[in-house]
mmCIF file of C-alpha atoms in Angstrom:
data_model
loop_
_atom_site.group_PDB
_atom_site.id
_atom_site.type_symbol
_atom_site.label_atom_id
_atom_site.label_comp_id
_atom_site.label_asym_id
_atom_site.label_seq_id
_atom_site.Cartn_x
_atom_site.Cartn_y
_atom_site.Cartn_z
ATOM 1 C CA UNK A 228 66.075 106.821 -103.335
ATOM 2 C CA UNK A 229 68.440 109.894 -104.414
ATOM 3 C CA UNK A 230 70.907 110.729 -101.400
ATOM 4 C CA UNK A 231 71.060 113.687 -99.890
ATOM 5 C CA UNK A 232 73.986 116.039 -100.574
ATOM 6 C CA UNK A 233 76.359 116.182 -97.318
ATOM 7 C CA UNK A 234 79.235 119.120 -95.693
ATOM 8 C CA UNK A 235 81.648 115.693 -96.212
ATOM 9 C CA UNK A 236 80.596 115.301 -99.761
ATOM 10 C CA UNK A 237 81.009 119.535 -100.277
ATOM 11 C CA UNK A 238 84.658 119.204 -98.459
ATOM 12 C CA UNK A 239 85.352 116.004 -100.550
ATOM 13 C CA UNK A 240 84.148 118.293 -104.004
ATOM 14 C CA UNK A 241 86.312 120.960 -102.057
ATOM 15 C CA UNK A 242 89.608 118.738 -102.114
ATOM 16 C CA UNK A 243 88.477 117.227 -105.466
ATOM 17 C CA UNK A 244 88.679 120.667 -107.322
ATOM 18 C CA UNK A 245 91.610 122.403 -105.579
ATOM 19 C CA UNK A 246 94.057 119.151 -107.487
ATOM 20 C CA UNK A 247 93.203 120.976 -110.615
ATOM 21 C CA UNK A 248 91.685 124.081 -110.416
ATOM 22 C CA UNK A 249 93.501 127.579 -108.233
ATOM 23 C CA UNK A 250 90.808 129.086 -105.973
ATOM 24 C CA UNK A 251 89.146 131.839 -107.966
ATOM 25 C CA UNK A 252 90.155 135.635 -105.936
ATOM 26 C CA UNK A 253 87.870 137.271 -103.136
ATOM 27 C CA UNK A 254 88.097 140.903 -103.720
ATOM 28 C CA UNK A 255 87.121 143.742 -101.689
ATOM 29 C CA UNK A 256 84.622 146.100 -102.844
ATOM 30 C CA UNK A 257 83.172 148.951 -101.585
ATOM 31 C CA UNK A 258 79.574 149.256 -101.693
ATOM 32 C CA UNK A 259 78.140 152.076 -99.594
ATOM 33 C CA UNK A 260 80.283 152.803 -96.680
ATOM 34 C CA UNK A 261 80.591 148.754 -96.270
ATOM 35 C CA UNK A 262 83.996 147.364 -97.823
ATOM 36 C CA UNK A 263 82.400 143.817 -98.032
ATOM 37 C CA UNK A 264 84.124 141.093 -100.827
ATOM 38 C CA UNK A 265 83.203 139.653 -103.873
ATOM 39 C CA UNK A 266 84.154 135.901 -105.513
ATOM 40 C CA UNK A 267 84.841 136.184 -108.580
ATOM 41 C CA UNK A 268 83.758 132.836 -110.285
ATOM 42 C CA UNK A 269 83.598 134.718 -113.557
ATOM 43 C CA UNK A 270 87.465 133.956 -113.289
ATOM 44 C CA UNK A 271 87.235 129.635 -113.885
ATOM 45 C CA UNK A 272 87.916 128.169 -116.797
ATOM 46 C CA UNK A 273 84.660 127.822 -118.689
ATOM 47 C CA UNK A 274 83.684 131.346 -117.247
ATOM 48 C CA UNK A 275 81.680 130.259 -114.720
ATOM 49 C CA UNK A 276 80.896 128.216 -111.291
ATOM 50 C CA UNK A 277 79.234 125.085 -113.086
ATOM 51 C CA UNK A 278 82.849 123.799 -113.439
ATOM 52 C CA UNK A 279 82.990 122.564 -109.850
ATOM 53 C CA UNK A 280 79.312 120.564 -109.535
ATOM 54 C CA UNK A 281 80.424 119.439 -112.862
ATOM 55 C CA UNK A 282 83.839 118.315 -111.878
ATOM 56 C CA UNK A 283 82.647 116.866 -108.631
ATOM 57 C CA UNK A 284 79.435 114.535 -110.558
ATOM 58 C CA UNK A 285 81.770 113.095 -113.282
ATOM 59 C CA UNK A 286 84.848 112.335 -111.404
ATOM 60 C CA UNK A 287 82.766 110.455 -108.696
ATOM 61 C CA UNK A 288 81.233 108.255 -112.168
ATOM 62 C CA UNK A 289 82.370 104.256 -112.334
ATOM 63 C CA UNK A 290 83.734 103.092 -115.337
ATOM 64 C CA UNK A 291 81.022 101.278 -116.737
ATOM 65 C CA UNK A 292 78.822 105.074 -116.241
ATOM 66 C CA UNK A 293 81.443 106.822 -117.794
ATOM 67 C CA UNK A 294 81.256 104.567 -120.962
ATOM 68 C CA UNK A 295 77.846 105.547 -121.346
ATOM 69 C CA UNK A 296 78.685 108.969 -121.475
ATOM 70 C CA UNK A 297 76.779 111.503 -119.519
ATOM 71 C CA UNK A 298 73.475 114.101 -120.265
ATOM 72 C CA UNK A 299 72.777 117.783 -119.157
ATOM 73 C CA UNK A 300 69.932 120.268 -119.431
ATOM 74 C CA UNK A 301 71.339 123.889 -119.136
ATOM 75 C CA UNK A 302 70.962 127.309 -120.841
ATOM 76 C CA UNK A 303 74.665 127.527 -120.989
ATOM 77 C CA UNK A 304 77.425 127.554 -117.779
ATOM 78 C CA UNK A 305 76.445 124.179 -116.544
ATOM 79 C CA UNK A 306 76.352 122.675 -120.170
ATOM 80 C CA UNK A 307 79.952 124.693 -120.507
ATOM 81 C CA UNK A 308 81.161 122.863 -117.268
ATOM 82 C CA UNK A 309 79.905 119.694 -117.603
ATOM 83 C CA UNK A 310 81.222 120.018 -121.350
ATOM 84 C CA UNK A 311 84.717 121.020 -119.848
ATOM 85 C CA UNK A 312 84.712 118.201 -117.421
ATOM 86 C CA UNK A 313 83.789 115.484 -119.922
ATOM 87 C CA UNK A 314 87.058 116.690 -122.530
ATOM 88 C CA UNK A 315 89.006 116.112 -119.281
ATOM 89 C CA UNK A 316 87.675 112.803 -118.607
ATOM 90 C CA UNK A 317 86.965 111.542 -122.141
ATOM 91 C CA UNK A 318 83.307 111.077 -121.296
ATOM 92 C CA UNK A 319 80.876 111.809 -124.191
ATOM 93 C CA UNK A 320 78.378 114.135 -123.203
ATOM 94 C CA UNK A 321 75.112 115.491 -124.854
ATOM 95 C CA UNK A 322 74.180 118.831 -123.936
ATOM 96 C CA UNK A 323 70.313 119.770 -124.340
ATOM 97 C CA UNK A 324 69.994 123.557 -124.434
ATOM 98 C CA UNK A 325 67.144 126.353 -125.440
ATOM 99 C CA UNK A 326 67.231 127.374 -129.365
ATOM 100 C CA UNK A 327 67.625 130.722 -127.900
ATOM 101 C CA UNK A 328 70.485 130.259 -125.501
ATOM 102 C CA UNK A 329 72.849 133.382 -125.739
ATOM 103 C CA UNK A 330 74.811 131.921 -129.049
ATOM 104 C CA UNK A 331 78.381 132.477 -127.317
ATOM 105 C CA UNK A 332 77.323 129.682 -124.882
ATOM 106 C CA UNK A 333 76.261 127.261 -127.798
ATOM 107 C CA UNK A 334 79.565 127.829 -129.609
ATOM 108 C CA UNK A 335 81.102 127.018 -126.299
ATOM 109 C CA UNK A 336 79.996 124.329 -125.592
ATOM 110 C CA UNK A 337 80.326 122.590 -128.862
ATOM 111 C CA UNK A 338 83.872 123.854 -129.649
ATOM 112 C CA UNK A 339 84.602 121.930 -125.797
ATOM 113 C CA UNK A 340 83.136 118.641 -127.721
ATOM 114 C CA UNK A 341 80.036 118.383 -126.652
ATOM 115 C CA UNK A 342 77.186 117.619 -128.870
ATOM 116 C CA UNK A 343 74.349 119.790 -128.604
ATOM 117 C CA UNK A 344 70.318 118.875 -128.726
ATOM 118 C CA UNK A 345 68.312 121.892 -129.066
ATOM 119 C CA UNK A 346 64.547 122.476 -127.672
ATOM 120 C CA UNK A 347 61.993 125.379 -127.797
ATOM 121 C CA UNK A 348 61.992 128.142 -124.867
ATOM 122 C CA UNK A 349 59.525 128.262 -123.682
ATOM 123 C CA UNK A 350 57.427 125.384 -125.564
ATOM 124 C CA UNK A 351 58.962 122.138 -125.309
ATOM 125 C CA UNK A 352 59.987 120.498 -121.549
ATOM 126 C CA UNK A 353 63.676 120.592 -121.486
ATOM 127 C CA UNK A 354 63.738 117.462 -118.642
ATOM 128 C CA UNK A 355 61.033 115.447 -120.715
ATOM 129 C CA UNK A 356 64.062 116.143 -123.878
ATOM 130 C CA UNK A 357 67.005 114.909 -121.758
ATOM 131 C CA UNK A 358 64.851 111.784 -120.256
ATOM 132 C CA UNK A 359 64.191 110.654 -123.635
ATOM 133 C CA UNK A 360 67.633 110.671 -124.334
ATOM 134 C CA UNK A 361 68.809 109.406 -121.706
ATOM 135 C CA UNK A 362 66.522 106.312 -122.055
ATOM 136 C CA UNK A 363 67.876 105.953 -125.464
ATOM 137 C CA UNK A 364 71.271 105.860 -124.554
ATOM 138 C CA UNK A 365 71.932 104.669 -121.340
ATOM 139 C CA UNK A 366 73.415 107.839 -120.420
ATOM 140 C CA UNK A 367 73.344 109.757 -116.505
ATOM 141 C CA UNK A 368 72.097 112.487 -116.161
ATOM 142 C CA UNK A 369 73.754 115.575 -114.808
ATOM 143 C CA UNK A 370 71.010 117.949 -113.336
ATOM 144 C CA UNK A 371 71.901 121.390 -113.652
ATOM 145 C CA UNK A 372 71.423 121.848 -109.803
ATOM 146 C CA UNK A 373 69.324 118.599 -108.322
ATOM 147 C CA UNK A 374 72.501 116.395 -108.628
ATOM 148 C CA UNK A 375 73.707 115.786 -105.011
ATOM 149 C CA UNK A 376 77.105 115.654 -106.612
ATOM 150 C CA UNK A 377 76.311 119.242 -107.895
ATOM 151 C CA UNK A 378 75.037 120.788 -105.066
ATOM 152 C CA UNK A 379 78.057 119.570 -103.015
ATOM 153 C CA UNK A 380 81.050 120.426 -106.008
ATOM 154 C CA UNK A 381 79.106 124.264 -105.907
ATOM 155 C CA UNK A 382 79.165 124.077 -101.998
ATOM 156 C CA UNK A 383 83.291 124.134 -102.572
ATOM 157 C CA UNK A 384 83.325 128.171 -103.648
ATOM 158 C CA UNK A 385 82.181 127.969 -99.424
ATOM 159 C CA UNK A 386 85.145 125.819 -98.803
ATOM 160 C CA UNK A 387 87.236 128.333 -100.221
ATOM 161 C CA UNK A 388 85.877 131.690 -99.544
ATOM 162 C CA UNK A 389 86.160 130.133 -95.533
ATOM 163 C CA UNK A 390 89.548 129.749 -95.881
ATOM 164 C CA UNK A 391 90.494 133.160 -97.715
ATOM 165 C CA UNK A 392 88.299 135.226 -95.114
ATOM 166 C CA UNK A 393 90.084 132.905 -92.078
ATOM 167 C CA UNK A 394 86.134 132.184 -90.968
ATOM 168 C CA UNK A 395 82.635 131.717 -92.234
ATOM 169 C CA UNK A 396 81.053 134.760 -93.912
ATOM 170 C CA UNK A 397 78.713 136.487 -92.118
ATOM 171 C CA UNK A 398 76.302 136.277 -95.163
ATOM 172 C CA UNK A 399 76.384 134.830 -99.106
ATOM 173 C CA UNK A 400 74.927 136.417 -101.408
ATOM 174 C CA UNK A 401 74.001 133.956 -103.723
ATOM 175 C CA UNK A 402 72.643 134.373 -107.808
ATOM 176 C CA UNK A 403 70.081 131.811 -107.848
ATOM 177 C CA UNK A 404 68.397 129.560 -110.436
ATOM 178 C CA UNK A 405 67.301 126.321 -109.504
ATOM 179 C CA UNK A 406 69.183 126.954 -105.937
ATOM 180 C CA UNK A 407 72.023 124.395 -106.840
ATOM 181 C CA UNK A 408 74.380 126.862 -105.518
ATOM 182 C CA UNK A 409 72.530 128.242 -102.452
ATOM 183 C CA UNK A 410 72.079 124.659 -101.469
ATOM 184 C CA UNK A 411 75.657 123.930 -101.952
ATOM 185 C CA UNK A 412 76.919 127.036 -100.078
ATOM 186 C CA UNK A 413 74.334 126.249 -96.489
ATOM 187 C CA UNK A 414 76.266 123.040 -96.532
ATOM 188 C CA UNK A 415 79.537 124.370 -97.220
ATOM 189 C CA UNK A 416 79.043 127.597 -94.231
ATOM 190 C CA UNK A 417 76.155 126.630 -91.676
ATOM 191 C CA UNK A 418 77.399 129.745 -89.722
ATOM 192 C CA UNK A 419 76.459 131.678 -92.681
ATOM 193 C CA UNK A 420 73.200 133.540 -93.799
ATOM 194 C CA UNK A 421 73.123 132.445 -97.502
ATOM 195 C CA UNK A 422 70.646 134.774 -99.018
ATOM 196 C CA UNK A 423 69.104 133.489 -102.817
ATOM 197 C CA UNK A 424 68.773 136.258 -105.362
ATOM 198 C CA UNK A 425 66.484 135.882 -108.508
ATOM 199 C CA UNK A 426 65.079 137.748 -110.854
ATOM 200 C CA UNK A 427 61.822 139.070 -110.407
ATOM 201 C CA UNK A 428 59.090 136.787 -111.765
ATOM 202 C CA UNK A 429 61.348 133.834 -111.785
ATOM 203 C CA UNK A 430 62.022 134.235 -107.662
ATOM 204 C CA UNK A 431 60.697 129.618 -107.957
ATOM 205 C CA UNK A 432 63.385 129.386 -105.040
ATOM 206 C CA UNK A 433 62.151 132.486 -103.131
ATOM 207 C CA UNK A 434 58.815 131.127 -103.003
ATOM 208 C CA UNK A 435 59.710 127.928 -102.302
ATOM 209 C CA UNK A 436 60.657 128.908 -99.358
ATOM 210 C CA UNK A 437 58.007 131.184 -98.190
ATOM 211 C CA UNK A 438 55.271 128.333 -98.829
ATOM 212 C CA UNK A 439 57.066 125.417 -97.946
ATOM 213 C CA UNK A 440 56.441 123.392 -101.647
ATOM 214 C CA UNK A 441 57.585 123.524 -104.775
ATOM 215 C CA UNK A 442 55.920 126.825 -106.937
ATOM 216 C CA UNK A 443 56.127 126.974 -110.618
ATOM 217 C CA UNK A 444 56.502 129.799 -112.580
ATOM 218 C CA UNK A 445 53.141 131.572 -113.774
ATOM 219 C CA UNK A 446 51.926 130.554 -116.991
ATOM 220 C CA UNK A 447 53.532 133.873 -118.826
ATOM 221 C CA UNK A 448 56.740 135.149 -117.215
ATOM 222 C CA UNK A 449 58.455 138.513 -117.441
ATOM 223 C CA UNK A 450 61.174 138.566 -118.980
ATOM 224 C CA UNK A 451 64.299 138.458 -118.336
ATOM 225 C CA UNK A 452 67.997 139.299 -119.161
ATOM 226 C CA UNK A 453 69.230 136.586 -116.832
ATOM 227 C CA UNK A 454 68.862 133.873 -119.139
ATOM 228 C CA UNK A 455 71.095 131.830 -116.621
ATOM 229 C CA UNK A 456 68.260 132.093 -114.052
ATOM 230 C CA UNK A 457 65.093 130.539 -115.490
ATOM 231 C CA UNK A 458 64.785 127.378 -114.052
ATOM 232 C CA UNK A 459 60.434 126.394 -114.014
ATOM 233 C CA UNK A 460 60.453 125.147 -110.543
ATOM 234 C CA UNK A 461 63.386 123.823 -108.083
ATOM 235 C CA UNK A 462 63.350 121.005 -106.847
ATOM 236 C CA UNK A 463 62.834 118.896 -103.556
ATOM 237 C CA UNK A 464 66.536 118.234 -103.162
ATOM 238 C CA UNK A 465 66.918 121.655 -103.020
ATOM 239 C CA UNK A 466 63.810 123.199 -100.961
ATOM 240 C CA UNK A 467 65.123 120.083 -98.829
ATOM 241 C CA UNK A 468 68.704 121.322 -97.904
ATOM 242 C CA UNK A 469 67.327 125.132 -98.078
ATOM 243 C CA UNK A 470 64.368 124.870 -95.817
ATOM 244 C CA UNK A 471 64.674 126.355 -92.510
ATOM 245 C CA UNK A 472 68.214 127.163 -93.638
ATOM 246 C CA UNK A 473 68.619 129.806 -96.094
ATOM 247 C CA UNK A 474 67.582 133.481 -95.705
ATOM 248 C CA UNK A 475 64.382 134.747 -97.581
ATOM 249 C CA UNK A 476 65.356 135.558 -101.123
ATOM 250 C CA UNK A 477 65.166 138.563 -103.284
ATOM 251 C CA UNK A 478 64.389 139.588 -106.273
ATOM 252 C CA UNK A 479 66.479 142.488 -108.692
ATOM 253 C CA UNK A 480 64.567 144.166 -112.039
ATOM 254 C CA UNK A 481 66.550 143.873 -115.483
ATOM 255 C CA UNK A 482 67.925 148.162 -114.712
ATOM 256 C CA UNK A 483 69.424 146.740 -111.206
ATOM 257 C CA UNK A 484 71.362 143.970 -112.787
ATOM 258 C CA UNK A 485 72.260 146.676 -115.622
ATOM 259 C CA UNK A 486 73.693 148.622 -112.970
ATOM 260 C CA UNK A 487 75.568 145.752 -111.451
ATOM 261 C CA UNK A 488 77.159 144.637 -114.443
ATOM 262 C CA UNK A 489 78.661 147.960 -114.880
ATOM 263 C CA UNK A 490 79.515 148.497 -111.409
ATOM 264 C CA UNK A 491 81.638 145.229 -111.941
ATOM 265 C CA UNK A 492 83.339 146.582 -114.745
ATOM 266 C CA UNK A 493 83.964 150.161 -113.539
ATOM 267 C CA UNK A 494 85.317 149.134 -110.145
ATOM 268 C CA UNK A 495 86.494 145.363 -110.256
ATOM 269 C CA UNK A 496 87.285 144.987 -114.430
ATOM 270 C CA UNK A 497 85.502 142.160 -114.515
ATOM 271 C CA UNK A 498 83.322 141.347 -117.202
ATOM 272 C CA UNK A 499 80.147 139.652 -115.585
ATOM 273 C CA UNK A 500 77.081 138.425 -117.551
ATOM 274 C CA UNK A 501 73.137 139.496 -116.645
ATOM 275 C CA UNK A 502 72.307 136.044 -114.198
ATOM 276 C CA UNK A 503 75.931 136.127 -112.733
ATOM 277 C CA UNK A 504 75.428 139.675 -111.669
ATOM 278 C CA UNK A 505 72.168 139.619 -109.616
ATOM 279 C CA UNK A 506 73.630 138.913 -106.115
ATOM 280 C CA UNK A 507 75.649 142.161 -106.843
ATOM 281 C CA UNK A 508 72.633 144.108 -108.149
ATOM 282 C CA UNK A 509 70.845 142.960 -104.531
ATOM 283 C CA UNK A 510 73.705 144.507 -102.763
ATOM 284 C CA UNK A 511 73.709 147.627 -104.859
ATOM 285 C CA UNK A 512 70.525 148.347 -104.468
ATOM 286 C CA UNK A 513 70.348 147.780 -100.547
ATOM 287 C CA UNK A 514 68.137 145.192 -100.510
ATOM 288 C CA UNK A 515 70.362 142.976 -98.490
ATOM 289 C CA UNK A 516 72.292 143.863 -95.351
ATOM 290 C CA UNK A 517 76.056 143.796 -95.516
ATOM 291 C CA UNK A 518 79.337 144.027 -93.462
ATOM 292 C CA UNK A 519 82.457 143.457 -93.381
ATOM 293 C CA UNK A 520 82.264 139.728 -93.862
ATOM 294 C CA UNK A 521 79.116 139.876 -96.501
ATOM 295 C CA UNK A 522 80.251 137.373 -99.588
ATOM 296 C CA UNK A 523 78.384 138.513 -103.111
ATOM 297 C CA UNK A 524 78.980 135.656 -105.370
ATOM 298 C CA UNK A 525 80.068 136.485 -109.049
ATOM 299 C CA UNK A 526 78.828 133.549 -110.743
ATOM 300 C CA UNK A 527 79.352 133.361 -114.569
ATOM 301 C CA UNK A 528 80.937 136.064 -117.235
ATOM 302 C CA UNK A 529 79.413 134.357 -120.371
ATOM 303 C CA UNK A 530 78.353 137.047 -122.175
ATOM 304 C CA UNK A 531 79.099 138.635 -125.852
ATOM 305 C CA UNK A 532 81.334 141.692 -127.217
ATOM 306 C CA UNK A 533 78.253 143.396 -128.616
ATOM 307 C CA UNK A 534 75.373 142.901 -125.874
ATOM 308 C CA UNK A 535 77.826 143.835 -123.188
ATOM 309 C CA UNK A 536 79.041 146.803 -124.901
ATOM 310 C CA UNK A 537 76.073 147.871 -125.318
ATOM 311 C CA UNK A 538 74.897 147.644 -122.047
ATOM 312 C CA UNK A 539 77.793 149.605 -120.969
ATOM 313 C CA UNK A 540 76.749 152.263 -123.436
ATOM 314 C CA UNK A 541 73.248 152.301 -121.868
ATOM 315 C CA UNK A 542 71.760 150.979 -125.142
#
């Protein structure tokens, strides 16, 4: 049986990451008449928050695993992270990841040394890809957020945003995919509302909740600018450590995470991509409550000169 994901194992990922990596900043921001905060994960290394599950699942690998090298299915921060982690380590890794992954995340990744598989979005099953691989080769696979290493090395950004506010936020604000994160952050602050935001059509964690099983995304999606957020389903890990725990989720449109992104760059400078920018786009558009210990998570930055400029033009 696959263990369950613990608040030891998130404070172990916790301890793990601060030996190498400096906390990323909580900043204040003003949203309304509410000066709440924002972490700024755009800030690590490889962009984005994936570093820490990353981190935490290949560190905690024996010898003889690590040989073997190690597999991952992501559209482009957790392949990025787990690509980062494995240069560290000297682990091989294979990185499957959608033909039409945002092409500054497929550089990425391959110019960290990872070798990348491509499949067809949508068309071809991205986990049915990485199984056969990983049959082929022996390798483990790192889920992009149903790894109980995962959930707990994501649970750290908790760890640390407890320890720059002094206490446990009142509410997270969390950009959600497969929930890898929102899992991650219950365990890291149980005194905290964590609060999933998706985007709409793709809300598989939202309604998760709300029925109490696993939903799958309809049979043709919107879509969507947050091509960080379009997992098919999440998964029972997951729905397991949210249930009864997390807030009801949220979804933002494509304008509202527009907005957001600029909003981030106007006030903050920070350049954040589409899927890292939807807990902010909630906030903006009052669809959660805040105060003055509200927590929007800034998730990934992965984005390119010309689609972001043009978004700040309006285009």
């Amino acid at each position: 049986m696959q263990r369950m994901p613990t608040r030891e194992g998130v404070q172990e990922a916790a301890d793990k990451i601060a030996a190498i990596l400096p906390m990323t900043p909580l900043l204040p921001v003003e949203i309304g008449a509410v000066r709440c905060w924002a972490k700024a994960e755009v800030l690590q290394p490889v962009g984005a928050f994936k570093i820490r599950g990353a981190w935490h699942r290949l560190s905690a690998l024996t010898d003889a695993e690590s040989e073997r090298g190690v597999v991952a299915v992501s559209s482009g921060n957790h392949a990025q992270g787990v690509a980062w982690a494995a240069r560290e380590l000297r682990i091989a890794a294979t990185i499957v990841m959608p033909r039409n992954a945002p092409g500054v995340k497929l550089d990425a990744t391959r110019a960290l040394g990872a070798e990348v598989v491509l499949y067809d979005r949508p068309g071809e099953d991205r986990d049915e890809v990485a199984a056969r691989l990983v049959a082929e080769s022996g390798a483990v696979l790192v889920h992009a957020f149903a790894d109980p290493w995962v959930i707990e090395g994501q649970g750290s950004a908790g760890i640390e945003i407890t320890a720059q506010l002094g206490r446990q936020p009142s509410n997270i604000l969390a950009c959600c995919g497969g929930g890898g994160l929102a899992a991650g952050l219950a365990l890291a602050c149980p005194e905290s509302a964590v609060v999933p935001v998706e985007p709409e059509g793709w809300d598989m964690v939202g309604q998760a909740l709300a029925a109490g099983e696993i939903v799958r995304v309809s049979a043709n999606p919107p879509a969507t600018i947050c091509d960080a957020l379009q997992p098919d389903a999440t998964k029972p890990i997951n729905l397991a450590v949210l249930k009864d725990r997390a807030d009801p989720g949220v979804t933002v449109t494509d304008e509202e995470v527009r907005t957001a992104q600029r909003f981030a760059f106007a006030k903050l400078r920070l350049v954040v991509e589409p899927g890292g920018a939807a807990a902010l786009a909630a906030a903006l558009a009052g669809k959660v409550p805040l105060d003055e210990y509200s927590v929007i998570m800034l998730t990934g930055g992965n984005t390119d000169a010309a689609s972001f400029a043009a978004m700040l033009a309006g285009e």
